[in-house]
Coordinates of C-alpha atoms and ligand atoms in Angstrom, one line a residue:
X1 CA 0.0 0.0 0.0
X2 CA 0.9 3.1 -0.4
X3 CA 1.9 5.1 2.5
X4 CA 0.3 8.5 1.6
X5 CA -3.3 6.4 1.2
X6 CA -2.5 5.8 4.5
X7 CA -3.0 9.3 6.1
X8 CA -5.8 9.8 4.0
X9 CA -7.3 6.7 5.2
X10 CA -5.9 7.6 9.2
X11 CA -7.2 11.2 8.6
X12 CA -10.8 10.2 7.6
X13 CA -11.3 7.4 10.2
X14 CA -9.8 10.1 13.0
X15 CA -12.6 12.5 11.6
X16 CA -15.0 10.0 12.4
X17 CA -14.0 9.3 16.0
X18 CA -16.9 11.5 17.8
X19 CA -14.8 11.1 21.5
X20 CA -11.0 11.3 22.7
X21 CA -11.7 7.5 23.4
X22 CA -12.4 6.6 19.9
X23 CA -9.8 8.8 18.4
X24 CA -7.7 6.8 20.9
X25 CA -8.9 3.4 19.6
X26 CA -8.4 5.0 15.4
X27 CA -4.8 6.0 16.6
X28 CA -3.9 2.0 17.6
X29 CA -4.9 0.8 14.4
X30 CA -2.3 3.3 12.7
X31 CA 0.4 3.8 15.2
X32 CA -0.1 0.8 17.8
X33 CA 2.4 -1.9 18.3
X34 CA 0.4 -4.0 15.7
X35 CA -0.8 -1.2 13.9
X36 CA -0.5 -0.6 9.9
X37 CA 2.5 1.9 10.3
X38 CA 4.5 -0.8 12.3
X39 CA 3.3 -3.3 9.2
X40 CA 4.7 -1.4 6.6
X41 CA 8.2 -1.0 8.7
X42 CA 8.5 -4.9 9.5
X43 CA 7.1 -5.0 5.3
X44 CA 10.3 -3.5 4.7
X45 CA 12.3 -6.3 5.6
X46 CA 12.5 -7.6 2.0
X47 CA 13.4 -5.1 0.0
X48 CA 16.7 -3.6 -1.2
X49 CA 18.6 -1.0 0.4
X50 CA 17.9 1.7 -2.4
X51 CA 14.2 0.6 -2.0
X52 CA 14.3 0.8 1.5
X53 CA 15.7 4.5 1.7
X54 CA 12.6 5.4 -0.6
X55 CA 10.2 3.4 1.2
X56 CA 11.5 4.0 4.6
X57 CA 11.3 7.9 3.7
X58 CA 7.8 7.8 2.7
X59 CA 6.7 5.8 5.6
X60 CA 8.5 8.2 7.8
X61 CA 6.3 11.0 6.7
X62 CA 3.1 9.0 6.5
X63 CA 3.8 8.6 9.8
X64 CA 4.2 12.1 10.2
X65 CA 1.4 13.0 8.4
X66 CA -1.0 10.0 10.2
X67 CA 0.4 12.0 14.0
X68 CA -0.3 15.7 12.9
X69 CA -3.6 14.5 11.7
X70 CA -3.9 12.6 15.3
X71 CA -3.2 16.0 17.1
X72 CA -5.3 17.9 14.5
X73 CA -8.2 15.8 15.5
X74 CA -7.5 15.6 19.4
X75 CA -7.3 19.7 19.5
X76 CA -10.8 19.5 17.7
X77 CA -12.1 17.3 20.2
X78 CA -11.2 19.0 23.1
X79 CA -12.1 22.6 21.6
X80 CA -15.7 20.7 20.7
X81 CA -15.6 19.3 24.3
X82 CA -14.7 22.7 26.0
X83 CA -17.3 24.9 24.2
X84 CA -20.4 22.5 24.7
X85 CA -19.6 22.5 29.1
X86 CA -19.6 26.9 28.2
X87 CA -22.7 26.4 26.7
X88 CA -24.2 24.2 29.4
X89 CA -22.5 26.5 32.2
X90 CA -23.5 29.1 30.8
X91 CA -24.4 32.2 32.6
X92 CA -26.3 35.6 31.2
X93 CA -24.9 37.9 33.0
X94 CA -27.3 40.7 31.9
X95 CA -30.1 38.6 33.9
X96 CA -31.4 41.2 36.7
X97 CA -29.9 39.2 39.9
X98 CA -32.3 37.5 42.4
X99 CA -33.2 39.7 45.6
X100 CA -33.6 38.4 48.7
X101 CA -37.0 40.0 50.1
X102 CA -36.5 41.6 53.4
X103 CA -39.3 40.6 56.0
X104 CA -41.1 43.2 57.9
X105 CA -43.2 43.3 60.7
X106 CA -47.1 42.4 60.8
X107 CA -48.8 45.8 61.6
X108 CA -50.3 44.3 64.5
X109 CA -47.0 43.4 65.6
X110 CA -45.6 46.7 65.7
X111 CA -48.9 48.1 67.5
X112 CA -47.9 45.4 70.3
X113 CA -44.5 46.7 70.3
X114 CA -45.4 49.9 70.4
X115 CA -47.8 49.5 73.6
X116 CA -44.9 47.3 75.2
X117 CA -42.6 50.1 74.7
X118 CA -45.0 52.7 76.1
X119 CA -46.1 51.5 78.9
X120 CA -42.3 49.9 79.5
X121 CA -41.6 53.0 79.9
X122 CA -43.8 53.6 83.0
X123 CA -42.2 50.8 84.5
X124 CA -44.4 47.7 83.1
X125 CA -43.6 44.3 82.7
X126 CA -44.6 42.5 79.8
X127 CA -45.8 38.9 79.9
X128 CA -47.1 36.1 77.7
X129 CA -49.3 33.4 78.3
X130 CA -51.1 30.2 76.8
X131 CA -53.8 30.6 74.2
X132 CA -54.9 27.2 75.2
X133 CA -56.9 27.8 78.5
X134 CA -58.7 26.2 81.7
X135 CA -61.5 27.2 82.0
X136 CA -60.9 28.4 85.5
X137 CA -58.5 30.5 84.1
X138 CA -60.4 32.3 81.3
X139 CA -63.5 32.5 83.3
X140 CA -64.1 31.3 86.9
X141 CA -61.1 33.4 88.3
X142 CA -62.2 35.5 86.4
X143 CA -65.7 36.3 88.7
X144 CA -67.7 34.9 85.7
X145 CA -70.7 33.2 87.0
X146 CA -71.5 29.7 86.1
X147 CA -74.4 30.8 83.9
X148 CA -72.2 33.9 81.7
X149 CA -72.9 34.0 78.1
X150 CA -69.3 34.3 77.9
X151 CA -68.8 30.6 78.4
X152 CA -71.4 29.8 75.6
X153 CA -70.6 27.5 73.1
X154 CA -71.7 30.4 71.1
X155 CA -69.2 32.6 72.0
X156 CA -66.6 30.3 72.7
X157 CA -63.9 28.3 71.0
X158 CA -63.6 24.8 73.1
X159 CA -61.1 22.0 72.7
X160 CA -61.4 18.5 72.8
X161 CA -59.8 18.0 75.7
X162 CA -60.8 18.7 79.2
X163 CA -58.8 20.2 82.4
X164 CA -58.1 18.5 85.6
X165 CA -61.6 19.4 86.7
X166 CA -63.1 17.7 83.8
X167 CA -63.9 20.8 82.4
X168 CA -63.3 21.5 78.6
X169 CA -60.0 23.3 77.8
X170 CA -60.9 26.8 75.5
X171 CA -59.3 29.2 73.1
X172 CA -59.0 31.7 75.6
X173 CA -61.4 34.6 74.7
X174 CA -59.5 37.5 76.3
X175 CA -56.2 38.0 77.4
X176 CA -57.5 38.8 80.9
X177 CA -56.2 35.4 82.8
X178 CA -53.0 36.7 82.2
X179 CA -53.7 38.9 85.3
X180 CA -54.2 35.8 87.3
X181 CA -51.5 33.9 85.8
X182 CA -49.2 36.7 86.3
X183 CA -49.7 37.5 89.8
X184 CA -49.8 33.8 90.9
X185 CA -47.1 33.1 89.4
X186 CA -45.4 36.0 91.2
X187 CA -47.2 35.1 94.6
X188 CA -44.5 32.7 96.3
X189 CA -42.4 36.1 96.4
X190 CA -45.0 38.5 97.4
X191 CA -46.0 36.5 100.2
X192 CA -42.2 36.1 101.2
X193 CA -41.9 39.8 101.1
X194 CA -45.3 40.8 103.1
X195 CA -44.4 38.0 105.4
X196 CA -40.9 39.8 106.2
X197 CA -42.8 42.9 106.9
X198 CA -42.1 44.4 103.3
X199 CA -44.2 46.4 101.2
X200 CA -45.2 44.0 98.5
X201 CA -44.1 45.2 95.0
X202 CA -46.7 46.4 92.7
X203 CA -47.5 44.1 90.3
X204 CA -47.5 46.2 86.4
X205 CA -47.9 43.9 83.5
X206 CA -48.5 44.2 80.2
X207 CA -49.7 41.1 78.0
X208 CA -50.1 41.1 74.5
X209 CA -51.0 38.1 72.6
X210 CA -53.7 35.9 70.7
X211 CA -57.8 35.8 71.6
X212 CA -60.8 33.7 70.0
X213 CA -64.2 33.9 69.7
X214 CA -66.8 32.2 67.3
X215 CA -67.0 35.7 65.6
X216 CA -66.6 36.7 61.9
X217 CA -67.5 39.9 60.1
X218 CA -65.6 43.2 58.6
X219 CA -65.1 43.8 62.7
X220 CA -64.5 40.8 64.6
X221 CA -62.1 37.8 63.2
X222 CA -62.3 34.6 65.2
X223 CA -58.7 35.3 66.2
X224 CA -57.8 38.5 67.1
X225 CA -55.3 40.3 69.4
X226 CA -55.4 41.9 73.2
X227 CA -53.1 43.7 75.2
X228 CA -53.9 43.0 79.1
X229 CA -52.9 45.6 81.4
X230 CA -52.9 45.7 85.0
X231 CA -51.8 47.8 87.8
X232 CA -52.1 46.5 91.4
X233 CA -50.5 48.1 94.5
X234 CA -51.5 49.4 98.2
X235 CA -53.4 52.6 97.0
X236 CA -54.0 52.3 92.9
X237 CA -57.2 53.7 92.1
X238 CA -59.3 54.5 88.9
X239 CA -57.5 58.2 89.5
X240 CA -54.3 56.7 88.1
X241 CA -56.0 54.5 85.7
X242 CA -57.6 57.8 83.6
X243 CA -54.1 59.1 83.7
X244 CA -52.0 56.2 82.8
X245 CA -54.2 55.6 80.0
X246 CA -55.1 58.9 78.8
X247 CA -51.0 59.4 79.2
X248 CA -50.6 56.0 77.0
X249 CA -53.2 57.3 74.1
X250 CA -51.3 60.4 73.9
X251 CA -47.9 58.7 73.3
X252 CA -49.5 55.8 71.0
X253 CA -51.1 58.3 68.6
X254 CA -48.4 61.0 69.1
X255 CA -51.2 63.7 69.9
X256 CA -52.9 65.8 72.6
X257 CA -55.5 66.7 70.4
X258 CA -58.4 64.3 71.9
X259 CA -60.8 63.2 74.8
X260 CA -61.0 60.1 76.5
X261 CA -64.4 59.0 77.9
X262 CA -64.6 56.6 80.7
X263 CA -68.5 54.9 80.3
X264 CA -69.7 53.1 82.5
X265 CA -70.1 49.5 81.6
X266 CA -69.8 46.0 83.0
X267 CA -67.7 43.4 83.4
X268 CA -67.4 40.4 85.8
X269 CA -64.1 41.2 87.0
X270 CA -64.0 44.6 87.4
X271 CA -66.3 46.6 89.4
X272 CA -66.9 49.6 88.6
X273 CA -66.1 48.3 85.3
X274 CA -65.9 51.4 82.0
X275 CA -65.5 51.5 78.0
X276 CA -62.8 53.9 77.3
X277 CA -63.6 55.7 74.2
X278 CA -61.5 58.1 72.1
X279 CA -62.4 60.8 70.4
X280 CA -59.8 62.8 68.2
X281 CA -60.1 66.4 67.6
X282 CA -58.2 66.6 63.6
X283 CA -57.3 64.0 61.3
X284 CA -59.5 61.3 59.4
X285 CA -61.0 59.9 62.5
X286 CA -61.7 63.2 63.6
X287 CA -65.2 64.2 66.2
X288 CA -66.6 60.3 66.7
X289 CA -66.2 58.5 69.4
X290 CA -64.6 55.3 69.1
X291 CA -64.2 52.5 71.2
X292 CA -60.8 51.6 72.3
X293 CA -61.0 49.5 75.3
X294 CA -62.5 47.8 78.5
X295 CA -61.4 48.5 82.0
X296 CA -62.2 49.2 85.2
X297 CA -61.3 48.6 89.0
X298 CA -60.5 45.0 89.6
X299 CA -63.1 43.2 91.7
X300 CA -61.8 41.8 95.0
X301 CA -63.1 38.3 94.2
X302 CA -60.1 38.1 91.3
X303 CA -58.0 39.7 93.5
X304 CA -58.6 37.1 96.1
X305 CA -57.7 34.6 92.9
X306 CA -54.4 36.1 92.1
X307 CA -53.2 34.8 96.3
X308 CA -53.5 38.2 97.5
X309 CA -56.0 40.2 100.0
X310 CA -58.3 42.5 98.4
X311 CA -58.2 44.9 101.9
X312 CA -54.7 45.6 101.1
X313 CA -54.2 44.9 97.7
X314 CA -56.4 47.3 95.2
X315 CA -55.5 48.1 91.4
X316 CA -57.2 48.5 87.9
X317 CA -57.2 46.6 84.9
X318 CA -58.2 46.9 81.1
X319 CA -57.7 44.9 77.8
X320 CA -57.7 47.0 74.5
X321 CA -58.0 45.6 71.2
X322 CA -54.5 45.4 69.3
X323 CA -55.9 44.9 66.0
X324 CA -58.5 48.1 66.7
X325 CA -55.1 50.2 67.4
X326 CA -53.4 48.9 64.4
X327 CA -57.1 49.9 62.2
X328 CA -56.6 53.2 63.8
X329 CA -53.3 54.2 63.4
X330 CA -52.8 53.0 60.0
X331 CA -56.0 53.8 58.6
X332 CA -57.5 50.2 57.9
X333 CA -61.0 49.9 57.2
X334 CA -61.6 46.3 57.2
X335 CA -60.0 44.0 60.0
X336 CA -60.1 41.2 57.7
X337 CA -57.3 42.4 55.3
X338 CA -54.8 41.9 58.4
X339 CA -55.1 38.0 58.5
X340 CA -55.4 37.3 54.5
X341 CA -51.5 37.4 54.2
X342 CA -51.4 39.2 51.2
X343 CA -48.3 41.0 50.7
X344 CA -49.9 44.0 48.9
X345 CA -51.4 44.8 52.1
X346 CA -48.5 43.7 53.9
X347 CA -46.0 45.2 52.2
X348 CA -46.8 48.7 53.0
X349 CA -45.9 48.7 56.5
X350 CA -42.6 47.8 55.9
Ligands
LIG1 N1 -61.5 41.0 78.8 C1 -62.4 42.0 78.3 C2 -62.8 41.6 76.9 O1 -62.3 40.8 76.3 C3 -61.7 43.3 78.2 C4 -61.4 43.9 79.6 C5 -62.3 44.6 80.2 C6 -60.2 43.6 80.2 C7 -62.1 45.1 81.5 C8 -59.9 44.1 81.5 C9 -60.9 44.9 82.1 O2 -58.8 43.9 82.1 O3 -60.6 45.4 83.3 O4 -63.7 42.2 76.4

């Protein structure tokens, strides 16, 4: 044969080797041990010397030929190789990047912070307790009698499960046994302190938190939010309870420009017991009254359930609606656009 049909022949079948292992498998049968360039050599054998310096030559730059052809085919391969990963790794770098959302607050959330900051700053503690109540806790403590409405099916969310006195566990409507919790759970200390002839510290909670009732409208959601307060000490009257609160409006709505209106009302643990209306003098909400919480001087009954004595120990209480504050200071008309979770609402409060 003649060699320079072999690098055409070596050249076409390296063309068709698709993969460096098949162009590595196309280069034995040329240039292996047993390969047709090796046969031609040992061919060789036979022939005169004058043939063999032609022949050899020719060979010699077949085999040439065959090898540049080899590295032709291996530069293409890898080239081939190298641009197909680019186009699979690929990366448009005129894509706008991916942002990373910041989270904000829940506008009820920063109403609750805002109250625990206010009234932190005369001197309140803030607490939180279980959603899932007794119902000693969220009523009987409480001075409700057996017979309230308040402990209605109707009015109340109750859980398959039932207390130590066989009684059904609830949602708790109202933050309100957090006054009882609180001041229990406080009442090992106070009664060390009394007993050692101390004056027992005043007890000044806040708690903010959760509340159900079977309730659904524009107004009412069947979970909503509280903020319990209560003030209990040797001489705290409903005097200090107009002031605090009057004092904690101002600061909430960043205004002096209103009334507050203490009316009469009732409750089972608190007697007297008041609404406390607002009524703004400028500004959207401006010359109606609106209802912002319940309060009122707490009945010695619930005093006598916190461990302490009602002769000595006298205070005031109130729960105000978070969700109500939030309404009102942002300007929300419908309560149910708080718990939808949709971020156009959500979003600008951030
Ligand atoms: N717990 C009452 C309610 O849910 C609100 C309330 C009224 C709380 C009077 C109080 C209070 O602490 O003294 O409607």
């Amino acid at each position: 044969m003649n060699p320079n049909d072999l690098v055409a022949e070596a050249t076409s079948d390296f063309a068709a080797a698709a993969t460096p292992a098949q162009l590595e498998d196309a280069k034995a049968v040329y240039l292996g041990k047993a390969g047709k360039v090796t046969a031609m050599m040992k061919g060789m054998a036979t022939l005169s010397a004058d043939e063999k310096r032609v022949f050899g030559a020719a060979v010699n730059q077949a085999k040439a030929g065959i090898e540049s052809a080899l590295t032709a085919r291996r530069d293409a391969l890898a080239e081939a190789q190298l641009q197909a990963q680019l186009r699979a790794e690929s990366l448009d770098v005129s894509l706008p990047g991916r942002s990373h959302a910041v989270g904000g607050l829940h506008p009820v959330s920063r109403v609750i912070e805002r109250v625990e900051a206010i009234f932190g700053s005369m001197g309140f503690d803030v607490a939180e307790g279980p959603e899932i109540e007794t119902d000693w806790m969220s009523f009987t403590a409480l001075n409700n009698p057996e017979n309230h409405p308040a402990r209605s099916m109707q009015d109340t969310f109750y859980v398959d499960v039932k207390d130590a006195q066989g009684r059904w566990l609830n949602l708790r409507p109202h933050t309100s046994p957090m006054q009882v919790r609180y001041a229990r759970a406080h009442a090992a200390r106070y009664a060390r302190e009394i007993a050692a002839g101390l004056t027992m510290p005043e007890i000044r909670v806040i708690a903010p938190g959760r509340t159900y009732r079977v309730d659904s409208d524009a107004t009412h959601s069947p979970m909503f939010h509280q903020c319990e307060g209560l003030w209990i000490g040797e001489n705290v009257s409903f005097k200090d309870l107009k002031v605090i609160f009057t004092d904690f409006i101002a600061a909430f709505f960043e205004t002096s420009d209103f009334d507050v209106r203490f009316r009469p009302s009732f409750f089972p643990f608190t007697e007297p017991s008041a609404e406390i209306d607002i009524r703004f003098h400028q500004g959207a909400l401006a010359g109606r009254w609106l209802e912002v919480a319940g309060s009122g001087q707490v009945h010695p009954n619930v005093v006598r359930n916190y461990g302490l004595d009602p002769e000595r120990h006298i205070g005031f209480a109130f729960g105000i609606g978070a969700d109500r504050f939030a309404m009102l200071r942002y300007g929300i008309d419908d309560l149910r656009l708080m718990f939808e979770g949709d971020l156009r609402f959500l979003t600008q409060f951030q």
